[in-house]
Amino acid sequence: MRKKIIIGNWKMNPGLTDAQDLVFKLKNYAFKNKQVDVCVCPPSAYLVTIMNILKDTSILIGAQNMFYKEEGAFTGETSPKMLRDLNVGMVIIGHSERRQFFHETDQDINLKIKSALKFGLVPIVCVGEDLQTREKGNAESWVKGQVEAALKDLNQNDIEKLILAYEPIWAIGTGKVCSGEDANKIIEMIRATIKAHSSESSSNNVRILYGGSVKSDNFNDHIKFENIDGGLVGGASLNFEEFIKIINLANNVHALH
Ligand code: 13P
């Protein structure tokens, strides 16, 4: 059975003092007996500080982005080798904010995935359609195209290491949530796409998450679906009580399945 995972994407938030405060609280909260993986993705400027605080805990750490080159004259970028040297375990790749504001293409994202895998990082690959695409009824084909582009040239072994996150752009930071049923439909399609590209075992083993305005009062609608393996949580991951409640929802359904 796939282990549920809740990932907090802090984006370019919060201030250092608030960030430290948040992780000290998380550290003191007993995660050891939980059946759910928990990961936080701080801004890269804080990675070392946050990792030091969390070093003796089971909480996983992810970066929010990386470049695909190992080193070189790429001012401002972070390489997968650097993340590996810090012992960062995961990295978000292809978040819609990277696609939208930093013009990352499907091809860049595929290169980043391959490079992250080469350095032993778990890529958390984000896909999702904008409102116009959904309203035209093209959400499934759009997301399928993104998944196919992300998986290009990856073998079964590589694919099984990935985490995917379905994050419809229109649901990110807007308070508009994609219903569990709609998210589940897209996630089923993503599994079918993985199966067609690779194998049934890859499609069964890859964890696929929902993200987009996840809060403790709406996430049950998603996490109750066996196909949805957790959440990629933005705003609500900055609030300790909310984040814990979301983790507990995943933990409760884990006990049921
Ligand atoms: P919100 O939860 O703030 O909508 O952000 C979702 C997201 O983009 C996580 O990567």
CSV table of C-alpha atoms and ligand atoms in Angstrom, one decimal:
chain,number,residue,atom,x,y,z
A,1,MET,CA,0.0,0.0,0.0
A,2,ARG,CA,1.2,3.5,-0.8
A,3,LYS,CA,2.1,5.6,2.3
A,4,LYS,CA,0.2,8.9,2.4
A,5,ILE,CA,2.4,12.0,2.4
A,6,ILE,CA,1.6,15.6,3.3
A,7,ILE,CA,4.0,18.1,1.9
A,8,GLY,CA,4.1,21.8,2.9
A,9,ASN,CA,5.2,24.2,0.2
A,10,TRP,CA,6.0,27.4,2.0
A,11,LYS,CA,6.7,29.2,-1.3
A,12,MET,CA,8.5,32.6,-0.7
A,13,ASN,CA,7.2,32.7,2.9
A,14,PRO,CA,7.4,33.2,5.9
A,15,GLY,CA,10.0,35.4,7.6
A,16,LEU,CA,12.9,33.5,9.3
A,17,THR,CA,11.6,33.9,12.8
A,18,ASP,CA,8.2,32.6,11.9
A,19,ALA,CA,9.8,29.8,9.9
A,20,GLN,CA,11.9,28.7,12.9
A,21,ASP,CA,8.9,29.0,15.2
A,22,LEU,CA,6.8,26.8,12.9
A,23,VAL,CA,9.4,24.0,12.7
A,24,PHE,CA,10.2,24.0,16.4
A,25,LYS,CA,6.5,23.4,16.9
A,26,LEU,CA,6.5,20.6,14.3
A,27,LYS,CA,9.6,19.1,15.9
A,28,ASN,CA,7.9,18.9,19.3
A,29,TYR,CA,4.8,17.3,17.9
A,30,ALA,CA,5.1,13.5,18.0
A,31,PHE,CA,5.3,12.4,14.4
A,32,LYS,CA,7.1,9.1,15.2
A,33,ASN,CA,4.0,7.0,15.4
A,34,LYS,CA,2.2,8.5,12.4
A,35,GLN,CA,1.6,6.3,9.4
A,36,VAL,CA,2.0,9.4,7.1
A,37,ASP,CA,5.1,10.9,5.7
A,38,VAL,CA,5.4,14.7,6.4
A,39,CYS,CA,7.7,16.9,4.3
A,40,VAL,CA,8.3,20.7,4.5
A,41,CYS,CA,9.7,22.7,1.6
A,42,PRO,CA,11.2,25.9,2.9
A,43,PRO,CA,12.7,28.6,0.6
A,44,SER,CA,16.2,27.6,-0.4
A,45,ALA,CA,17.7,30.5,1.7
A,46,TYR,CA,16.4,28.7,4.8
A,47,LEU,CA,17.1,25.1,4.0
A,48,VAL,CA,20.2,24.7,6.2
A,49,THR,CA,18.6,26.4,9.2
A,50,ILE,CA,15.4,24.4,8.9
A,51,MET,CA,17.3,21.1,8.4
A,52,ASN,CA,19.4,21.7,11.5
A,53,ILE,CA,16.3,22.2,13.6
A,54,LEU,CA,14.6,19.0,12.1
A,55,LYS,CA,17.7,16.8,11.9
A,56,ASP,CA,16.7,14.2,14.5
A,57,THR,CA,13.1,14.0,13.4
A,58,SER,CA,11.3,11.9,10.8
A,59,ILE,CA,10.1,15.1,9.0
A,60,LEU,CA,11.4,15.2,5.4
A,61,ILE,CA,12.8,18.2,3.7
A,62,GLY,CA,12.3,19.3,0.2
A,63,ALA,CA,13.5,22.2,-1.9
A,64,GLN,CA,11.0,24.2,-4.0
A,65,ASN,CA,13.1,24.3,-7.2
A,66,MET,CA,16.5,23.5,-8.7
A,67,PHE,CA,18.3,24.0,-12.0
A,68,TYR,CA,19.1,20.9,-14.1
A,69,LYS,CA,22.8,21.7,-14.5
A,70,GLU,CA,25.2,20.3,-11.9
A,71,GLU,CA,27.4,23.4,-11.7
A,72,GLY,CA,28.5,26.4,-13.7
A,73,ALA,CA,27.9,30.0,-14.5
A,74,PHE,CA,24.2,30.2,-13.7
A,75,THR,CA,23.8,33.1,-11.3
A,76,GLY,CA,21.1,32.6,-8.7
A,77,GLU,CA,20.4,29.0,-9.4
A,78,THR,CA,20.7,26.0,-7.1
A,79,SER,CA,22.0,22.7,-8.4
A,80,PRO,CA,20.8,19.2,-7.7
A,81,LYS,CA,24.4,18.4,-6.5
A,82,MET,CA,24.2,21.1,-3.9
A,83,LEU,CA,20.8,19.8,-2.7
A,84,ARG,CA,22.2,16.3,-2.4
A,85,ASP,CA,25.3,17.6,-0.5
A,86,LEU,CA,22.9,19.2,2.0
A,87,ASN,CA,21.0,15.9,2.3
A,88,VAL,CA,17.8,17.4,1.0
A,89,GLY,CA,15.6,14.5,0.0
A,90,MET,CA,13.0,15.9,-2.3
A,91,VAL,CA,12.5,18.8,-4.7
A,92,ILE,CA,9.4,20.3,-6.2
A,93,ILE,CA,9.6,20.5,-9.9
A,94,GLY,CA,7.4,22.2,-12.4
A,95,HIS,CA,5.2,24.1,-9.9
A,96,SER,CA,2.7,26.2,-11.9
A,97,GLU,CA,4.2,29.3,-10.4
A,98,ARG,CA,7.6,28.3,-11.9
A,99,ARG,CA,5.8,27.6,-15.2
A,100,GLN,CA,3.9,30.9,-15.1
A,101,PHE,CA,6.3,33.4,-13.7
A,102,PHE,CA,9.6,31.9,-14.7
A,103,HIS,CA,8.5,30.5,-18.0
A,104,GLU,CA,9.6,26.9,-17.4
A,105,THR,CA,8.6,24.6,-20.2
A,106,ASP,CA,7.7,21.0,-20.2
A,107,GLN,CA,11.1,20.3,-21.6
A,108,ASP,CA,12.9,22.2,-18.8
A,109,ILE,CA,10.8,20.2,-16.3
A,110,ASN,CA,11.7,16.9,-17.9
A,111,LEU,CA,15.4,17.8,-17.8
A,112,LYS,CA,15.1,18.8,-14.1
A,113,ILE,CA,13.4,15.5,-13.2
A,114,LYS,CA,16.1,13.5,-14.9
A,115,SER,CA,18.8,15.6,-13.2
A,116,ALA,CA,17.1,15.3,-9.7
A,117,LEU,CA,16.9,11.5,-10.1
A,118,LYS,CA,20.6,11.4,-11.1
A,119,PHE,CA,21.5,13.0,-7.8
A,120,GLY,CA,19.2,10.8,-5.7
A,121,LEU,CA,16.5,13.5,-5.1
A,122,VAL,CA,12.8,12.6,-5.2
A,123,PRO,CA,11.1,14.9,-7.7
A,124,ILE,CA,7.7,16.1,-6.7
A,125,VAL,CA,6.3,16.9,-10.1
A,126,CYS,CA,3.4,19.3,-10.4
A,127,VAL,CA,0.9,19.4,-13.2
A,128,GLY,CA,-2.5,21.1,-13.6
A,129,GLU,CA,-4.6,23.2,-15.9
A,130,ASP,CA,-5.8,26.8,-15.8
A,131,LEU,CA,-9.4,27.9,-15.5
A,132,GLN,CA,-9.8,28.5,-19.2
A,133,THR,CA,-8.6,25.0,-20.1
A,134,ARG,CA,-11.0,23.5,-17.5
A,135,GLU,CA,-13.9,25.5,-18.7
A,136,LYS,CA,-13.3,24.4,-22.3
A,137,GLY,CA,-13.5,20.8,-21.0
A,138,ASN,CA,-9.8,20.2,-21.8
A,139,ALA,CA,-8.4,19.6,-18.3
A,140,GLU,CA,-7.7,15.9,-18.8
A,141,SER,CA,-6.0,16.2,-22.1
A,142,TRP,CA,-3.9,19.1,-20.9
A,143,VAL,CA,-2.7,17.3,-17.8
A,144,LYS,CA,-2.1,14.1,-19.7
A,145,GLY,CA,0.2,16.1,-22.1
A,146,GLN,CA,2.1,17.5,-19.1
A,147,VAL,CA,2.5,14.1,-17.5
A,148,GLU,CA,3.7,12.5,-20.8
A,149,ALA,CA,6.2,15.3,-21.3
A,150,ALA,CA,7.4,14.9,-17.7
A,151,LEU,CA,7.9,11.1,-18.1
A,152,LYS,CA,9.8,11.4,-21.4
A,153,ASP,CA,12.8,9.1,-21.5
A,154,LEU,CA,12.3,7.9,-17.9
A,155,ASN,CA,12.4,4.2,-17.3
A,156,GLN,CA,10.2,2.2,-14.9
A,157,ASN,CA,12.7,2.4,-12.1
A,158,ASP,CA,12.9,6.2,-12.4
A,159,ILE,CA,9.2,6.6,-12.6
A,160,GLU,CA,8.6,4.6,-9.4
A,161,LYS,CA,10.7,7.2,-7.5
A,162,LEU,CA,8.5,10.1,-8.5
A,163,ILE,CA,5.8,11.8,-6.6
A,164,LEU,CA,3.2,13.6,-8.7
A,165,ALA,CA,0.9,16.4,-7.6
A,166,TYR,CA,-2.2,17.5,-9.4
A,167,GLU,CA,-2.6,21.2,-8.7
A,168,PRO,CA,-5.2,22.9,-10.8
A,169,ILE,CA,-4.0,26.5,-11.2
A,170,TRP,CA,-7.4,27.9,-10.6
A,171,ALA,CA,-7.5,26.3,-7.2
A,172,ILE,CA,-4.1,27.5,-6.0
A,173,GLY,CA,-4.3,30.3,-3.4
A,174,THR,CA,-7.8,31.2,-4.5
A,175,GLY,CA,-9.9,29.4,-1.9
A,176,LYS,CA,-11.7,27.6,-4.8
A,177,VAL,CA,-11.1,23.9,-4.3
A,178,CYS,CA,-11.3,21.2,-7.0
A,179,SER,CA,-13.7,18.7,-5.6
A,180,GLY,CA,-12.4,15.3,-4.4
A,181,GLU,CA,-14.4,13.6,-7.1
A,182,ASP,CA,-13.0,15.8,-9.9
A,183,ALA,CA,-9.4,15.6,-8.5
A,184,ASN,CA,-9.8,11.8,-8.3
A,185,LYS,CA,-10.9,11.6,-11.9
A,186,ILE,CA,-7.8,13.4,-13.1
A,187,ILE,CA,-5.5,11.4,-10.8
A,188,GLU,CA,-7.0,8.1,-12.2
A,189,MET,CA,-6.2,9.4,-15.6
A,190,ILE,CA,-2.6,10.2,-14.5
A,191,ARG,CA,-2.3,6.6,-13.2
A,192,ALA,CA,-3.5,5.3,-16.5
A,193,THR,CA,-1.0,7.5,-18.4
A,194,ILE,CA,1.8,6.2,-16.2
A,195,LYS,CA,0.6,2.6,-16.9
A,196,ALA,CA,0.6,3.2,-20.6
A,197,HIS,CA,4.1,4.8,-20.5
A,198,SER,CA,5.6,2.3,-18.1
A,199,SER,CA,3.8,-0.5,-16.3
A,200,GLU,CA,1.0,-1.4,-14.0
A,201,SER,CA,3.4,-1.7,-11.1
A,202,SER,CA,4.7,1.9,-11.7
A,203,SER,CA,1.2,3.2,-11.9
A,204,ASN,CA,0.4,1.4,-8.6
A,205,ASN,CA,3.5,2.5,-6.8
A,206,VAL,CA,3.7,6.2,-7.7
A,207,ARG,CA,2.2,8.5,-5.1
A,208,ILE,CA,-0.1,11.1,-6.6
A,209,LEU,CA,-1.2,14.1,-4.5
A,210,TYR,CA,-3.8,16.8,-4.7
A,211,GLY,CA,-2.9,20.5,-4.2
A,212,GLY,CA,-4.9,23.7,-4.4
A,213,SER,CA,-6.4,25.5,-1.4
A,214,VAL,CA,-6.1,22.4,0.8
A,215,LYS,CA,-7.4,23.2,4.3
A,216,SER,CA,-8.4,21.1,7.2
A,217,ASP,CA,-12.1,21.7,6.5
A,218,ASN,CA,-12.0,20.5,2.9
A,219,PHE,CA,-9.3,17.9,2.7
A,220,ASN,CA,-11.4,15.0,3.8
A,221,ASP,CA,-13.2,15.3,0.5
A,222,HIS,CA,-9.9,14.4,-1.3
A,223,ILE,CA,-8.0,12.1,1.1
A,224,LYS,CA,-11.0,9.7,1.4
A,225,PHE,CA,-10.2,8.6,-2.2
A,226,GLU,CA,-7.8,5.7,-2.1
A,227,ASN,CA,-6.2,7.0,-5.3
A,228,ILE,CA,-5.2,10.3,-3.7
A,229,ASP,CA,-2.1,9.7,-1.7
A,230,GLY,CA,-1.8,13.0,0.1
A,231,GLY,CA,-1.7,16.7,-0.3
A,232,LEU,CA,0.7,19.5,-1.5
A,233,VAL,CA,-0.3,22.3,0.8
A,234,GLY,CA,0.6,25.9,0.4
A,235,GLY,CA,-0.9,28.6,2.6
A,236,ALA,CA,-2.3,26.2,5.2
A,237,SER,CA,1.2,24.6,5.8
A,238,LEU,CA,2.3,27.9,7.3
A,239,ASN,CA,-0.2,27.6,10.1
A,240,PHE,CA,0.9,24.9,12.6
A,241,GLU,CA,-2.5,23.9,13.9
A,242,GLU,CA,-3.9,23.7,10.3
A,243,PHE,CA,-1.0,21.7,9.0
A,244,ILE,CA,-1.3,19.2,11.9
A,245,LYS,CA,-5.0,18.8,11.3
A,246,ILE,CA,-4.4,18.1,7.6
A,247,ILE,CA,-1.7,15.5,8.6
A,248,ASN,CA,-4.2,13.9,11.0
A,249,LEU,CA,-6.8,13.6,8.3
A,250,ALA,CA,-4.4,11.7,6.2
A,251,ASN,CA,-3.4,9.6,9.2
A,252,ASN,CA,-7.1,8.8,9.9
A,253,VAL,CA,-7.9,7.6,6.4
A,254,HIS,CA,-4.7,5.6,6.4
A,255,ALA,CA,-6.0,3.6,9.4
A,256,LEU,CA,-9.3,3.0,7.5
A,257,HIS,CA,-7.9,1.8,4.1
B,1,13P,P1,-2.4,26.8,-1.7
B,1,13P,O1,-2.6,25.6,-0.8
B,1,13P,O2,-2.0,28.1,-0.9
B,1,13P,O3,-3.6,27.0,-2.6
B,1,13P,O4,-1.2,26.5,-2.6
B,1,13P,C1,-1.2,25.3,-3.3
B,1,13P,C2,0.2,25.1,-3.9
B,1,13P,O5,0.5,25.7,-4.8
B,1,13P,C3,1.1,24.1,-3.2
B,1,13P,O6,2.2,23.8,-4.1
